[in-house]
């Protein structure tokens, strides 16, 4: 008889009931529904007991326990207990499975209720169910590609994470989060296995419970530089059970034309079948601060009218004045949830309120989020699952670039110290906060429904429908200025202005799949799947530019003297079909082949269907009869090849015209883009191979090698003037390669009831190169010394490298010689720009140490790192070369003549080698202590479990980078590779305390 496959039927449970305290009318109605659909108890014998952790012997809640060879299963309750009813026969095998543990099976006598199943921790859990990248969910042992899983619920319970980005950063090899800055509610970029496209979005697809959702970045107010919002930040970590990440085309074939950058699947909490109602309350309180601003914000220098050198440090000045620039912020989160289930129903209802204030008064946010998930399974053949989530809030983003405290202080002018400017560039920070306001209001709803049907023992199919709709209201407001403010900031903007962007993004999803399983022989199994998906994204944009308010206090466009507006919408639709065939031999060797075909509305008229194949193999060698290596208890080989794509931007294939004013003031249309009817998607093809192993019962290892090619890369090519179109044409003429290695290791150094010590480490490398630009010359980016160039990484740094110079007695430099690009030197005027490095980290990783003392006290520390990349130190370029505020400008004799020569010549951005620095760093990202309060204490308050934790974040950075923080980025966007850090608020340090109580 074939083993019970957890992916075929969610196990159900019958556990002891428990009374519940007062709850809202909504929750009571939910429980009434639960009661109405509960079927009669099954007849037959019972099997019961407890599931425990091997190292600490603590109870494991949420473990799946099944009678092998049947559809009978339950989930353990908060005490690790289980009871399976309706069991037939005299003896049965009972198996327990849980994420992060090796499955264990014991033999039991029917009627026995004191079973003790002990699970051994394992970072390589082959029996874990994976839902991302598979037609309907599959055991990890059957999957030939790497899938990273983050147990979000466990992390949130003890660590100071406030966003999905922070959950992923450092916990999944090959996944990198690049922070846009340190603003509350700010966002950033997530890249999986680096970048592999020049012109298109580099962000992964985002799914919530199987439904495609918005994952846009850089959606904040237009004038705020790096202070951008990210839609990934809308998700509430308190509602997330786990996150699965598939990293490239080899794993993402079933997602088709938009999945070349990988896929992130967020799986929210659902409650458990047979779980008694559990009410949970958590309170988080904390603070954040600018770590050592006096030591990090430099002192500026200038010469007064008499030629004397004067200095100014804004941080020190304002501290002495009693008006500090940066103060301690506050972190507040309040969360409530109710979860549970009966034999036929499981449910989760939760809500969270966040009220945070950053390190400046104009940086804060308020957010309310709610989630209600319900699964109804009236029979073993049918279930319906709904998932509803909403977020509503406002981010007061504050200013950076020319509008914030970092700009004003970093580039302060000493000669203005005794003026109303108080030395600040532009205006003092308090004036900037009063004049400029930047906000983004968000109202988001995500809903899905999945219907699963199992009409026979060998056929399962499901239909999933979903909607994700996000409404954004982004405003950059310049208030009507007082005479004093206008004197500082100038009369041109003194009457105020409002820039408002209203955007609505709606995703509609439809997904059907079916799987037929068969036992071809006693050893050979087959699973045949097919499916279809429909995705439609509509983006509605309305922009308003309003200027000149007649009076103070007017802040709406209706009150402005000059108002200009625009409105537009964009639709993009994808329809795809796939088929997959899988064979398995003795549940150890799995061979899978799949094919997907897609059509997308952005394809050219002459290109209809994109085809994406996939093949994979997975072999658990250690379960073969011939295996005899006792020290290597688990060993699996896996390999996969697959393809997926990235569709062109909307309208790129179409011939377009733009409106303008013609003769006699009449509107006319003039040529804009020539279009390309043959335009097709970029195509990512990837091979990956690796192994999973467990050595000496203590060390779990996963290693993966990947090699990816992006073919038909979309570039812009100029057309002949005779064609009549002034803009370039999008064409498929490029090719990019990317390869690397990812490794994850977990070592159980000590295992005991009094002390347990785990070490987890991961590292990922990535090396991209532009193989072909289709004959085009190098493509330069926003920074003129960054370019896409054949034979080099995407967005590489190219600048003249000064190798020698002579310093004259007056402080000038002469005889400046540069690298000639061939190992020699040449006069800098004739020197070429030489390659300096890549903006993309070539390696990332982390190390986590966790100590568990007496099964109750948990101490943990996470250090993450990345490097191999360069960053343009724009702050010091502005200070030294643009404004002349550095000590090198005042005392050139104290510095290397090569540096002086670069500083003196870098104003035009031709010589910037002194400012392109190695941005490698390691950061003490998280430190935490968590204590599980004894039940004897918590029961006095009617609770059956409580945890108190304290944690800190961003405590120290080890780096040689001379700027404020090598992690910052300005001009964040999904398609922008410019790597500079001008005047961006650095990441603050945080300290939080959290109390969680379960009733």
mmCIF file of N, CA, C and O in Angstrom, residues 36 237 251 275 289 304 516 806 825 842 886 920 976 998:
data_model
loop_
_atom_site.group_PDB
_atom_site.id
_atom_site.type_symbol
_atom_site.label_atom_id
_atom_site.label_comp_id
_atom_site.label_asym_id
_atom_site.label_seq_id
_atom_site.Cartn_x
_atom_site.Cartn_y
_atom_site.Cartn_z
ATOM 1 N N UNK A 36 -22.541 24.288 12.924
ATOM 2 C CA UNK A 36 -23.597 23.748 12.067
ATOM 3 C C UNK A 36 -23.082 22.744 11.052
ATOM 4 O O UNK A 36 -23.824 21.894 10.591
ATOM 5 N N UNK A 237 3.265 40.926 9.211
ATOM 6 C CA UNK A 237 3.959 39.690 9.601
ATOM 7 C C UNK A 237 3.212 38.865 10.631
ATOM 8 O O UNK A 237 3.390 37.646 10.704
ATOM 9 N N UNK A 251 12.479 26.676 -11.434
ATOM 10 C CA UNK A 251 11.403 26.373 -10.495
ATOM 11 C C UNK A 251 10.107 27.077 -10.841
ATOM 12 O O UNK A 251 9.047 26.712 -10.329
ATOM 13 N N UNK A 275 -8.715 21.979 16.312
ATOM 14 C CA UNK A 275 -8.049 22.794 17.334
ATOM 15 C C UNK A 275 -9.093 23.512 18.183
ATOM 16 O O UNK A 275 -10.014 24.125 17.652
ATOM 17 N N UNK A 289 16.491 54.706 17.151
ATOM 18 C CA UNK A 289 17.327 55.894 17.256
ATOM 19 C C UNK A 289 18.423 55.867 16.193
ATOM 20 O O UNK A 289 18.758 54.818 15.649
ATOM 21 N N UNK A 304 36.464 81.748 5.597
ATOM 22 C CA UNK A 304 35.716 82.985 5.742
ATOM 23 C C UNK A 304 36.273 84.050 4.817
ATOM 24 O O UNK A 304 37.175 83.779 4.006
ATOM 25 N N UNK A 516 -4.238 13.707 -11.502
ATOM 26 C CA UNK A 516 -4.687 12.306 -11.462
ATOM 27 C C UNK A 516 -3.499 11.432 -11.070
ATOM 28 O O UNK A 516 -2.442 11.494 -11.710
ATOM 29 N N UNK A 806 51.083 65.021 -8.990
ATOM 30 C CA UNK A 806 52.039 65.829 -8.239
ATOM 31 C C UNK A 806 51.305 66.972 -7.566
ATOM 32 O O UNK A 806 50.503 67.667 -8.211
ATOM 33 N N UNK A 825 50.015 53.602 -18.205
ATOM 34 C CA UNK A 825 49.476 54.896 -17.805
ATOM 35 C C UNK A 825 49.487 55.823 -19.004
ATOM 36 O O UNK A 825 50.233 55.643 -19.958
ATOM 37 N N UNK A 842 27.909 40.370 -5.027
ATOM 38 C CA UNK A 842 28.263 39.067 -5.586
ATOM 39 C C UNK A 842 28.149 37.962 -4.552
ATOM 40 O O UNK A 842 28.194 36.784 -4.903
ATOM 41 N N UNK A 886 35.181 69.599 2.537
ATOM 42 C CA UNK A 886 35.941 68.561 3.233
ATOM 43 C C UNK A 886 37.306 69.069 3.660
ATOM 44 O O UNK A 886 37.846 70.043 3.119
ATOM 45 N N UNK A 920 30.942 46.421 0.819
ATOM 46 C CA UNK A 920 30.773 45.197 1.599
ATOM 47 C C UNK A 920 30.551 45.537 3.067
ATOM 48 O O UNK A 920 31.102 46.508 3.586
ATOM 49 N N UNK A 976 15.807 50.341 -12.055
ATOM 50 C CA UNK A 976 16.900 51.307 -12.005
ATOM 51 C C UNK A 976 18.084 50.681 -11.285
ATOM 52 O O UNK A 976 17.961 50.241 -10.155
ATOM 53 N N UNK A 998 -1.680 33.616 25.201
ATOM 54 C CA UNK A 998 -2.692 32.778 24.563
ATOM 55 C C UNK A 998 -3.726 32.334 25.588
ATOM 56 O O UNK A 998 -3.377 31.913 26.704
#
